[in-house]
XYZ file of C-alpha atoms in Angstrom:
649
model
C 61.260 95.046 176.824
C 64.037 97.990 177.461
C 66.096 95.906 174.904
C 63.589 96.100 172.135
C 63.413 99.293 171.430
C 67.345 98.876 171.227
C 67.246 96.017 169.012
C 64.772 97.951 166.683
C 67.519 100.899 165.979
C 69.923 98.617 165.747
C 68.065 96.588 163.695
C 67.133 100.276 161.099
C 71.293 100.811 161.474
C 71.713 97.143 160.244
C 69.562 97.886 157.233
C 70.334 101.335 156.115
C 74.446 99.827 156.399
C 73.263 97.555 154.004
C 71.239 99.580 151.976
C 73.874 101.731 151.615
C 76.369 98.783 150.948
C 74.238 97.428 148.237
C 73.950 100.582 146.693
C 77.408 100.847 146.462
C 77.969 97.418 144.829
C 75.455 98.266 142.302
C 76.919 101.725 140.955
C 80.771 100.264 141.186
C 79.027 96.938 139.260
C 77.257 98.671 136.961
C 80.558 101.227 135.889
C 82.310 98.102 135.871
C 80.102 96.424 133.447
C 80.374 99.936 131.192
C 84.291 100.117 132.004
C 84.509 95.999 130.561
C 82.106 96.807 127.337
C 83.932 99.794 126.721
C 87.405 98.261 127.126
C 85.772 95.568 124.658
C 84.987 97.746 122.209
C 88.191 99.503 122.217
C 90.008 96.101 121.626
C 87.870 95.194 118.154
C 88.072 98.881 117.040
C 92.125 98.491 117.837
C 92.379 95.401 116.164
C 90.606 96.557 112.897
C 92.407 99.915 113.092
C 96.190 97.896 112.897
C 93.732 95.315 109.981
C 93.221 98.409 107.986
C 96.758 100.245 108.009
C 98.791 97.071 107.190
C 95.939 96.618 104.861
C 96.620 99.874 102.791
C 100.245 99.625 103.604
C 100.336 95.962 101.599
C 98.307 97.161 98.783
C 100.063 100.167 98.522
C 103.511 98.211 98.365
C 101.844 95.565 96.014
C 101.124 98.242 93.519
C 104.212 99.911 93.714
C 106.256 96.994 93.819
C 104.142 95.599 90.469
C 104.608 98.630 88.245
C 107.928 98.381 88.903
C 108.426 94.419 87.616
C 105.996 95.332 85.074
C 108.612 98.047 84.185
C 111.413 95.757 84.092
C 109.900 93.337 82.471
C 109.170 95.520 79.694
C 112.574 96.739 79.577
C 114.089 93.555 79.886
C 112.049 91.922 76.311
C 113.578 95.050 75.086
C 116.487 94.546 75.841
C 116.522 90.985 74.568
C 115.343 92.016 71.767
C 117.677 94.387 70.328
C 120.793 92.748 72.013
C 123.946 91.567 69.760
C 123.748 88.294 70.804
C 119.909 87.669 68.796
C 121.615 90.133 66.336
C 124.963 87.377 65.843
C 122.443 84.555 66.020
C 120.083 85.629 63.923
C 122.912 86.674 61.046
C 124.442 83.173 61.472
C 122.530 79.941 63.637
C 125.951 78.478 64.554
C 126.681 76.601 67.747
C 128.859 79.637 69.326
C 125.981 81.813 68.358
C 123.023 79.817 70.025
C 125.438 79.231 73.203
C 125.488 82.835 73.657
C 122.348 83.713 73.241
C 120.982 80.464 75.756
C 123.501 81.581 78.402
C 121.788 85.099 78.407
C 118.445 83.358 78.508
C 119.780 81.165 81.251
C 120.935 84.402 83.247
C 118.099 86.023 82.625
C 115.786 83.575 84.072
C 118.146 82.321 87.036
C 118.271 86.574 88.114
C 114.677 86.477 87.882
C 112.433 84.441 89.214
C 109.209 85.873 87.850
C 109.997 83.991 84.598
C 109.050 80.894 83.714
C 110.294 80.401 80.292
C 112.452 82.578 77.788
C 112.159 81.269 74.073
C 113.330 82.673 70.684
C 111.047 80.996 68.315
C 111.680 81.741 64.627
C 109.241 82.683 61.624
C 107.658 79.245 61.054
C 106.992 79.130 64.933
C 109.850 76.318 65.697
C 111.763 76.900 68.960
C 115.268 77.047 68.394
C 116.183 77.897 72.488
C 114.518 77.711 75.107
C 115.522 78.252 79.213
C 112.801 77.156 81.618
C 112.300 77.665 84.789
C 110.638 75.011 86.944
C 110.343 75.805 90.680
C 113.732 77.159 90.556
C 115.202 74.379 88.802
C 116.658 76.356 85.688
C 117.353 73.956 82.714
C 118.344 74.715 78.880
C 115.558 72.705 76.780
C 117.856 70.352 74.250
C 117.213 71.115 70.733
C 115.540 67.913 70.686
C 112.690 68.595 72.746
C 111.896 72.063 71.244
C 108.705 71.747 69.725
C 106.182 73.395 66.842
C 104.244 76.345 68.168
C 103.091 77.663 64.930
C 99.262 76.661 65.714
C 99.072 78.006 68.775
C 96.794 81.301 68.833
C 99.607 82.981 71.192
C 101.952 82.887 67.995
C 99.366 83.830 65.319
C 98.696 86.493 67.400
C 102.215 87.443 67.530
C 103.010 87.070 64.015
C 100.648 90.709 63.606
C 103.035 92.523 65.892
C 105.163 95.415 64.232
C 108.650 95.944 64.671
C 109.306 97.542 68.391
C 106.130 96.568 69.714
C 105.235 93.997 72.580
C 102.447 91.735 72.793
C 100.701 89.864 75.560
C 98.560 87.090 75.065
C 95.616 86.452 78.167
C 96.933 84.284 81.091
C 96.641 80.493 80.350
C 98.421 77.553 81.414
C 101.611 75.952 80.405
C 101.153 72.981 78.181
C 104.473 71.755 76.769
C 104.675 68.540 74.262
C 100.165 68.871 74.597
C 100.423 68.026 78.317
C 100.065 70.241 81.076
C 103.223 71.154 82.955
C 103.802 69.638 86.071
C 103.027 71.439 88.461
C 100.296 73.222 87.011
C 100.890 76.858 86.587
C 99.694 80.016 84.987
C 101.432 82.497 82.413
C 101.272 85.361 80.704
C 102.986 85.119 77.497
C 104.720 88.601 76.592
C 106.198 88.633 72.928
C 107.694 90.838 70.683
C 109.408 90.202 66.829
C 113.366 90.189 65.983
C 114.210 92.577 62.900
C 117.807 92.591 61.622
C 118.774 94.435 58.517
C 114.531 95.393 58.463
C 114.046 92.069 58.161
C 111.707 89.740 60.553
C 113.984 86.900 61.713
C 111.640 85.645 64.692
C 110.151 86.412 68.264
C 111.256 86.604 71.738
C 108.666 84.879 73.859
C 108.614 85.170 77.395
C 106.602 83.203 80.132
C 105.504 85.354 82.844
C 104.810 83.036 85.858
C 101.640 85.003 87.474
C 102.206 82.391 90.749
C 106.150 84.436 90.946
C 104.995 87.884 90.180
C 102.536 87.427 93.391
C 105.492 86.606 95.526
C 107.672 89.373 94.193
C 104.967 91.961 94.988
C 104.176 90.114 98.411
C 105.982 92.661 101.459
C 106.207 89.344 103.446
C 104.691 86.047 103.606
C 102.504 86.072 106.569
C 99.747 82.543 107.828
C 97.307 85.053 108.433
C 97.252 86.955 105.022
C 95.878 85.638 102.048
C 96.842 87.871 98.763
C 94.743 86.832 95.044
C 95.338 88.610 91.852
C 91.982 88.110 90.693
C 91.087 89.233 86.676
C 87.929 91.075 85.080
C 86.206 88.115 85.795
C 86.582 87.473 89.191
C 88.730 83.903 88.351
C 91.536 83.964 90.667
C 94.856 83.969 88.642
C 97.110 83.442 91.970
C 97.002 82.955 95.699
C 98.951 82.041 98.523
C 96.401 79.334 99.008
C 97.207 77.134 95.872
C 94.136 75.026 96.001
C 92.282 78.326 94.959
C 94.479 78.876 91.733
C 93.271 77.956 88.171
C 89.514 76.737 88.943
C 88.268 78.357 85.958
C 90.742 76.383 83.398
C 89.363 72.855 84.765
C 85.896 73.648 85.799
C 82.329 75.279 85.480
C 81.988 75.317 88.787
C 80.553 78.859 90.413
C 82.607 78.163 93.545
C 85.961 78.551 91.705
C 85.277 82.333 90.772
C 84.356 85.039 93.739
C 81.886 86.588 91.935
C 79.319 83.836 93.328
C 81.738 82.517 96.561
C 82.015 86.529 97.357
C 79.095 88.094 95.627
C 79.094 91.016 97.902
C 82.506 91.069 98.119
C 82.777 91.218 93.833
C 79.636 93.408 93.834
C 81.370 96.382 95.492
C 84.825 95.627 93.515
C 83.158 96.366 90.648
C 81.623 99.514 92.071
C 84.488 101.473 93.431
C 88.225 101.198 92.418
C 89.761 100.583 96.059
C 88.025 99.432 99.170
C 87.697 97.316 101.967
C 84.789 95.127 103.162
C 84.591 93.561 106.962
C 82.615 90.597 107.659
C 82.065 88.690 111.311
C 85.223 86.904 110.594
C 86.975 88.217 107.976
C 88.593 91.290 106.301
C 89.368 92.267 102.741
C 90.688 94.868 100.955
C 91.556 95.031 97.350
C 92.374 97.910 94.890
C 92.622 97.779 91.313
C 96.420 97.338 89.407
C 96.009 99.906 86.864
C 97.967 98.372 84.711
C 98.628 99.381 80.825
C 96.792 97.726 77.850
C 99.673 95.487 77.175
C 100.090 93.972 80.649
C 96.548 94.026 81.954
C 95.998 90.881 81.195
C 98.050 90.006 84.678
C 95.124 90.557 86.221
C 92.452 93.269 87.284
C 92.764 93.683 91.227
C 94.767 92.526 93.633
C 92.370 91.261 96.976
C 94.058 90.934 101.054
C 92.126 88.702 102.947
C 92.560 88.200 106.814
C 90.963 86.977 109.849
C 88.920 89.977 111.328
C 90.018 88.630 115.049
C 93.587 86.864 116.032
C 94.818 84.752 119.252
C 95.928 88.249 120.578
C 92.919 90.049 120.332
C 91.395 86.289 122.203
C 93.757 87.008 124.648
C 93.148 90.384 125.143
C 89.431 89.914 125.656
C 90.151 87.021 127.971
C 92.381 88.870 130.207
C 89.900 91.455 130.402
C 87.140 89.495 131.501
C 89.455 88.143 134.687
C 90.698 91.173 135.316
C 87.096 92.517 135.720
C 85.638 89.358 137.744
C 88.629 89.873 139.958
C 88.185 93.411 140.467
C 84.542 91.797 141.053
C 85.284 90.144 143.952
C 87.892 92.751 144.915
C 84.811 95.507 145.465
C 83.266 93.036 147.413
C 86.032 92.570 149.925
C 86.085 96.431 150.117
C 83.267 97.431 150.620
C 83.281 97.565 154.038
C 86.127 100.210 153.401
C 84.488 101.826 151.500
C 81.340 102.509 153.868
C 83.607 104.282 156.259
C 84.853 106.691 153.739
C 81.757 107.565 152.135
C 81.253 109.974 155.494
C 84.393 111.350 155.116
C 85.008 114.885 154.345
C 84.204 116.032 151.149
C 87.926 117.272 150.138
C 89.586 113.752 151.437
C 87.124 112.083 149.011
C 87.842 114.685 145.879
C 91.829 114.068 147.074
C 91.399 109.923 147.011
C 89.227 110.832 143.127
C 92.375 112.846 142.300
C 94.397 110.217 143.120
C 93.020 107.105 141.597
C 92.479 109.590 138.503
C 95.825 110.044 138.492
C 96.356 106.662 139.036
C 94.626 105.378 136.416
C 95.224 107.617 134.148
C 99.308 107.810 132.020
C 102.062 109.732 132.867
C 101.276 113.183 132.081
C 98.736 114.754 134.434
C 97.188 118.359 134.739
C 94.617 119.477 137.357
C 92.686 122.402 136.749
C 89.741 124.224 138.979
C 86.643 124.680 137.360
C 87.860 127.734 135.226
C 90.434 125.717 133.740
C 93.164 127.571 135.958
C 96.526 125.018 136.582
C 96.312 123.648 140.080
C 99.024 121.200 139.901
C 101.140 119.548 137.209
C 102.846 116.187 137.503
C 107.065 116.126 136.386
C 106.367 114.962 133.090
C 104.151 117.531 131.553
C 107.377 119.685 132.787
C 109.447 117.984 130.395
C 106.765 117.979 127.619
C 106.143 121.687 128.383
C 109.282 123.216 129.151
C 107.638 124.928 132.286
C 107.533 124.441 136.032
C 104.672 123.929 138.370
C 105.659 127.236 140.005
C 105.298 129.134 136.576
C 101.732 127.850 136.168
C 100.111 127.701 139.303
C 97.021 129.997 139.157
C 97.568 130.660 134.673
C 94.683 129.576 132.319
C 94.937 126.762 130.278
C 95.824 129.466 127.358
C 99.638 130.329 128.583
C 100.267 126.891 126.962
C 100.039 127.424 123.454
C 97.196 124.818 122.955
C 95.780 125.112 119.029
C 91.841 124.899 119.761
C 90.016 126.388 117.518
C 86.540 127.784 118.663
C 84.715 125.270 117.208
C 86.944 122.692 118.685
C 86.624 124.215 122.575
C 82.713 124.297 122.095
C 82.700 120.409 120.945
C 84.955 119.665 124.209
C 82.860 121.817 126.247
C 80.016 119.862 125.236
C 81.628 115.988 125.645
C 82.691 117.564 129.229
C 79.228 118.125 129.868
C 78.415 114.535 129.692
C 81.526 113.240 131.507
C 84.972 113.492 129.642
C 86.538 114.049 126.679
C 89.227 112.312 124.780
C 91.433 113.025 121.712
C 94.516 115.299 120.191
C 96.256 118.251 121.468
C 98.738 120.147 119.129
C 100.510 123.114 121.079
C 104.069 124.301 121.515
C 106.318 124.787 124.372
C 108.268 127.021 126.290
C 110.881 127.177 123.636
C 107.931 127.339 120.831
C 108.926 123.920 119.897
C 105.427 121.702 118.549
C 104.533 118.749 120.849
C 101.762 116.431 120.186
C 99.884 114.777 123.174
C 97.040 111.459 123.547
C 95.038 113.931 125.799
C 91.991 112.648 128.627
C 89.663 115.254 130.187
C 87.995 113.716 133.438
C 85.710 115.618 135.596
C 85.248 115.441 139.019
C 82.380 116.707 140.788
C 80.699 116.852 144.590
C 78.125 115.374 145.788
C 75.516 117.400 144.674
C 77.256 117.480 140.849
C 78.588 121.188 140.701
C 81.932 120.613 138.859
C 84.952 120.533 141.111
C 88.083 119.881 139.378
C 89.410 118.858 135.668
C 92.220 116.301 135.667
C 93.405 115.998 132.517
C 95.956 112.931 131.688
C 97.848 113.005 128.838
C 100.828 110.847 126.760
C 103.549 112.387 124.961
C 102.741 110.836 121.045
C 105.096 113.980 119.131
C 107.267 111.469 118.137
C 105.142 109.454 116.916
C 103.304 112.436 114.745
C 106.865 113.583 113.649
C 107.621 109.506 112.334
C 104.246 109.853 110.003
C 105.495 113.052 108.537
C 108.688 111.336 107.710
C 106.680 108.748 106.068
C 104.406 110.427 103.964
C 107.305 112.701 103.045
C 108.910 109.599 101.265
C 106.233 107.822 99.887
C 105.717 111.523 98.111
C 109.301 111.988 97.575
C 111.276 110.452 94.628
C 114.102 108.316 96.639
C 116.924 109.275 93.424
C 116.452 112.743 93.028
C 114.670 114.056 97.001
C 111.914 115.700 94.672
C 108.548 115.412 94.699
C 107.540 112.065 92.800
C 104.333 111.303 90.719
C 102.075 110.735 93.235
C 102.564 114.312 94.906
C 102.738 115.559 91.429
C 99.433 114.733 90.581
C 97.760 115.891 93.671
C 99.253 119.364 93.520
C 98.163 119.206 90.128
C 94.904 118.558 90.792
C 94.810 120.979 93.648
C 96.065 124.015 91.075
C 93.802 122.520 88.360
C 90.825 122.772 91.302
C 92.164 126.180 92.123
C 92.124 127.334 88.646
C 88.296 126.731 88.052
C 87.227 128.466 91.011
C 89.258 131.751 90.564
C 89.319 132.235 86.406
C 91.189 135.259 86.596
C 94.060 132.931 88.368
C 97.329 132.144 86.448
C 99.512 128.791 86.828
C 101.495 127.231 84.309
C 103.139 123.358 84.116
C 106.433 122.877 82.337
C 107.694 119.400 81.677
C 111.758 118.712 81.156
C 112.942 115.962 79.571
C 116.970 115.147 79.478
C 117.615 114.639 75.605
C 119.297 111.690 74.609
C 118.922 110.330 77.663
C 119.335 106.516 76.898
C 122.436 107.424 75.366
C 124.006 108.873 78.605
C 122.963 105.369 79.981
C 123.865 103.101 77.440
C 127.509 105.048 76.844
C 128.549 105.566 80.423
C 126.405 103.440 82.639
C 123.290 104.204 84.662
C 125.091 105.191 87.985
C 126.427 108.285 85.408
C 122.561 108.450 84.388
C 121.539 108.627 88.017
C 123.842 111.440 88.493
C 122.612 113.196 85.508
C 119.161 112.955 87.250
C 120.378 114.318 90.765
C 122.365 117.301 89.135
C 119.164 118.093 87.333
C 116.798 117.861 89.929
C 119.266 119.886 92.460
C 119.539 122.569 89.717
C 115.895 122.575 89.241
C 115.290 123.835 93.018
C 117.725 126.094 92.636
C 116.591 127.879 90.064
C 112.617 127.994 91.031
C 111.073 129.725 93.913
C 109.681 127.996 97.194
C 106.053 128.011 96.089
C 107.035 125.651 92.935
C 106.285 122.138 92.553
C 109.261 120.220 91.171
C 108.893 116.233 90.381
C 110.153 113.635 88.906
C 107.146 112.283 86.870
C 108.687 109.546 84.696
C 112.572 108.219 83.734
C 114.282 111.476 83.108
C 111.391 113.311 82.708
C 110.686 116.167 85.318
C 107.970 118.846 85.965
C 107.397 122.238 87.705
C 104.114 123.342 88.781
C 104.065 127.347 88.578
C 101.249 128.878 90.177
C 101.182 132.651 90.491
C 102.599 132.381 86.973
C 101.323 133.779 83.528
C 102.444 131.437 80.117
C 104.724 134.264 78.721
C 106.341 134.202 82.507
C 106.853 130.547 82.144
C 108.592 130.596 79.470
C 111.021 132.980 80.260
C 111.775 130.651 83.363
C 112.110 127.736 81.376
C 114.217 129.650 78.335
C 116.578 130.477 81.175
C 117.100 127.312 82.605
C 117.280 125.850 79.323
C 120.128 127.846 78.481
C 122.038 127.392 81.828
C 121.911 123.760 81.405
C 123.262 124.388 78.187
C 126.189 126.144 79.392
C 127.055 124.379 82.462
C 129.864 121.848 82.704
C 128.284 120.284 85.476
C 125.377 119.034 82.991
C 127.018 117.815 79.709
C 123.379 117.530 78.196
C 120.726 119.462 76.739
C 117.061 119.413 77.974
C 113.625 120.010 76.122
C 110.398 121.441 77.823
C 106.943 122.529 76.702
C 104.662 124.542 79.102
C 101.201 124.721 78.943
C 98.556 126.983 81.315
C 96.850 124.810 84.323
C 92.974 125.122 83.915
C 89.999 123.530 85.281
C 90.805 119.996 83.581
C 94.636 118.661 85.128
C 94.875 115.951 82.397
C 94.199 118.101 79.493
C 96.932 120.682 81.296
C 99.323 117.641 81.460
C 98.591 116.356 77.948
C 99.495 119.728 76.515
C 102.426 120.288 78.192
C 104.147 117.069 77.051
C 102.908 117.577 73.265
C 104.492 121.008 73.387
C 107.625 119.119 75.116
C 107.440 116.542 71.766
C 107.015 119.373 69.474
C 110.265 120.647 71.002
C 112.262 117.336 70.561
C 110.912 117.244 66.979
C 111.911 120.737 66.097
C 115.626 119.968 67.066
C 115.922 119.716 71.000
C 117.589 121.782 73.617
C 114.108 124.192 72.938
C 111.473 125.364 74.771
C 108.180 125.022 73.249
C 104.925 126.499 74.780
C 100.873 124.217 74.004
C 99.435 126.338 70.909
C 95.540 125.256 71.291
C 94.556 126.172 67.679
C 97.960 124.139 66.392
C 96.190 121.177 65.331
C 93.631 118.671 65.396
C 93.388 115.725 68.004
C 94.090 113.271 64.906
C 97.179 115.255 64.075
C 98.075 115.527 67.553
C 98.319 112.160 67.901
C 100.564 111.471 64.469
C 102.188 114.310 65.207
C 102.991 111.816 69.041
C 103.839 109.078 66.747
C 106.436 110.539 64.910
C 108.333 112.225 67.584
C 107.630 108.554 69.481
C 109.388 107.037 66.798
C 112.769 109.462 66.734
C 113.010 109.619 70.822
């Protein structure tokens, strides 16, 4: 009976060790469970995060990389057709003549691959050459197999072009001999007539292979992306998945189209210019081309489509899953261990927190009391820093240059209150020199929840934050000339235009520069002379204008300078004087227009006036400044007024 009582306590011990044990289990369970759905999440948002910047960074090369075959493709039927070899043929069809002229075809289409075809056809719509291009196989028609294209709509339609001006017929399939061309492709015909002596000899006719101009624009081919140029209609014009190409030119079916296969998809394409829609599976993004009347019908947008998830994100989730059923079975195993510490003192416990904080946490660590006064620092927020432990020990957070506003500290104050905070720090070091850190606020409290310690863990990202300056200071800067390009134009001139409105009293002005005669410089001494034209120009440019001006390169040789601060009559007096410079200088063996015009609440109607007052200086002589006179003329003369100086340019 003297045991019983024994065995009872004994018995109480047994349970409240297990009580105790289980209780344990649950709360390390239950943080693991939070610490695996958390990790979970952060995997999918990571994934779509790295979806959506090589998303934007594709369509952002796409469109870039399209304007500019557009560009040269405009300039190339141009060039064709104005060249002395259609000049010598079209004076005199002889053998040597056609030779010459097919060889340039031939070139032509061998250099680039977005062609397809490359035919001078002449008045009564017979082919007299013809190169083709099939899958890279480049082969000069014989004179035999030319054919009759004068009932095709593509060459009535050409037949009501002027001289000088280019025409685009909607993208159709190739059908040579009245069968389709093997393999199947679509093309956008581009077309243009031959004068000589004023007289209308023919037309240049060139194939644009839609299938090609995909590739070209393409930053790399990639299994997991899919890229469509789709048109108005939502018929896909060309894909990296073939099958998908050309439905609508051999069936009625809805599925060939997206605007029935994707209807939400189409239905928010058509409601916003640029956007991006995520579905259980899949990801797309698509913006619209932009392009000009005469090319847009190459299509309408251009659509990315990729798997939402991959095999590493699979793996990633995977390896989380054993990593947490081992830990799992780890806390099991420990648990014993753990009992004996939970009775140890209360600063060995906050020391074995510290430590697995630490632990746990990257390679930059801070420990602060409960005042946010430095208790210990780890060796590498020394080197990020610049300071010793010794120099903090006992200093506020403040001594360290941290850029929190108040608002910021009060939002951190608060997401401390519930546990920890993450996000950026911007500050600067010892030597004032800008870091940027990944920062982690953890608190650690006693048992009875009065906040202890902070221990904040950081990673050193400045590099990282210095590489996307870089970047987004060259996709704003024109790569020729180091000044601002177009894009960065526009938004400053927006910004001033936005600036303008608000303040009415404000002044800013825009000049526009254009090199005269530019072409010539080109065509006389080569473009690598033209390019240097541009640099010398630019260079003197910033020179010659203060820091708070915005100089760009907005088109060929064309150049602008955003004045704010500025009154019209002050704007020209800048632009008079480095008119006249350019004039003078050796260094510049040209002359330059400009018109100015006053930035108000509407930036296109600032832009438009500036370049008709640059026009009405080429047309009154060039090497002239002309300032926008708003009571000068009507729209309709405005434009003929365009026209003419168009026309002599």
């Amino acid at each position: 009976m003297s045991d019983k009582p024994m065995h009872n306590a004994m018995r109480n011990k047994s349970i409240r060790v297990f009580k105790l044990i289980f209780s344990i289990i649950l709360i390390f369970g239950i943080s693991l469970c939070l610490y695996v759905f958390n990790q979970y999440q952060r995997i999918e948002n990571d994934q779509l995060t790295r979806i959506n910047d090589s998303h934007a960074q594709r369509l952002a090369f796409a469109s870039e990389r399209l304007s500019s075959v557009i560009e040269e493709v405009d300039d190339m039927i141009k060039k064709i057709s104005t060249s002395p070899q259609v000049d010598l043929f079209t004076q005199t069809a002889s053998l040597r003549n056609r030779t010459a002229l097919e060889n340039m075809f031939y070139f032509i289409v061998k250099n680039e691959n977005v062609y397809s075809q490359v035919r001078y056809i002449d008045n009564a719509g017979i082919e007299l050459i013809r190169v083709n291009n099939k899958q890279n196989n480049i082969e000069r028609v014989p004179s035999s197999e030319l054919e009759n294209k004068s009932k095709r709509p593509y060459f009535l339609y050409a037949q009501q072009l002027k001289q000088g001006e280019i025409g685009t017929w909607p993208v159709d399939v190739e059908i040579e001999n009245g069968q389709l061309t093997k393999p199947i492709k679509t093309s956008l015909r581009i077309m243009t007539p031959v004068y000589n002596q004023h007289q209308r000899q023919g037309y240049i006719v060139v194939n644009l292979s839609v299938s090609n101009v995909l590739k070209a624009i393409e930053a790399m081919q990639s299994d997991s992306f899919i890229t469509r140029i789709i048109d108005e209609n939502g018929n896909i014009l060309a894909s990296d998945n073939p099958s998908e190409e050309l439905g609508h030119f051999f069936t009625t079916s809805e599925q060939q189209s997206i605007t029935n296969s994707f209807s939400a998809l189409w239905q928010q394409i058509l409601s916003t210019d640029y956007g991006r829609l995520t579905t259980e599976d899949t990801t797309y993004s698509y913006t619209e081309l932009g392009l000009s009347d005469v090319y847009a019908p190459l299509g309408k947008y251009i659509l990315i489509t990729t798997p939402t998830s991959s095999a590493f994100v699979t793996e990633q989730k995977n390896n989380l899953l054993t990593i947490a059923s081992l830990l799992l079975l780890l806390l099991l195993g420990v648990c014993g261990y753990i009992f004996k510490l939970f009775n140890s003192h209360e600063n060995s416990e906050m020391n074995q927190q510290i430590m697995g904080a630490a632990f746990n946490g990257v390679a930059g660590v801070i420990i602060t009391d409960q005042h946010f006064k430095l208790i210990k620092t780890n060796k590498e927020f020394a080197r990020v820093s610049g300071f010793t432990q010794h120099e903090l020990i006992g200093e506020s957070l403040d001594k360290l240059n941290i850029q929190f506003t108040q608002a910021e500290m009060t939002t951190i104050r608060h997401h401390l209150r519930q546990g920890n905070w993450q996000g950026e720090v911007i500050g600067q070091d010892k030597q004032d020199n800008p870091y940027a850190l990944m920062a982690r606020i953890q608190v650690l409290r006693n048992n009875l929840g009065a906040i202890k310690k902070y221990v904040i863990t950081f990673t050193d990202i400045t590099q990282r934050k210095q590489l996307e300056e870089t970047l987004r200071n060259q996709s704003e800067s024109d790569p020729l000339t180091n000044v601002w390009n177009r894009r960065k134009f526009d938004y400053e001139l927006n910004n001033l235009s936005v600036y303008t409105k608000r303040y009415p009293n404000y002044h800013a002005c825009l000049g526009i520069i254009d090199i005269d005669y530019f072409k010539k410089i080109n065509d006389n001494f080569g473009h690598d002379v033209g390019d240097n034209a541009l640099k010398n120009l630019a260079d003197f440019l910033s020179s010659q204008c203060r820091e708070t001006d915005i100089i760009a390169r907005i088109g060929g040789e064309e150049f602008a300078i955003l004045m704010p601060h500025t009154s019209l009559d002050q704007a020209e007096a800048v632009l008079s004087r480095i008119k006249n410079n350019i004039d003078s200088s050796t260094l510049m063996p040209f002359t330059v227009s400009a018109g100015i015009s006053r930035v108000q609440d509407d930036a296109t109607l600032a832009y438009k006036h500036a370049d008709i007052a640059m026009y009405k200086a080429k047309k009154a002589g060039r090497n002239q400044v002309k300032r926008y006179d708003s009571s000068a003329a009507t729209p309709t003369k405005q434009r003929a007024t365009l026209s003419v100086v168009n026309a002599h340019c």
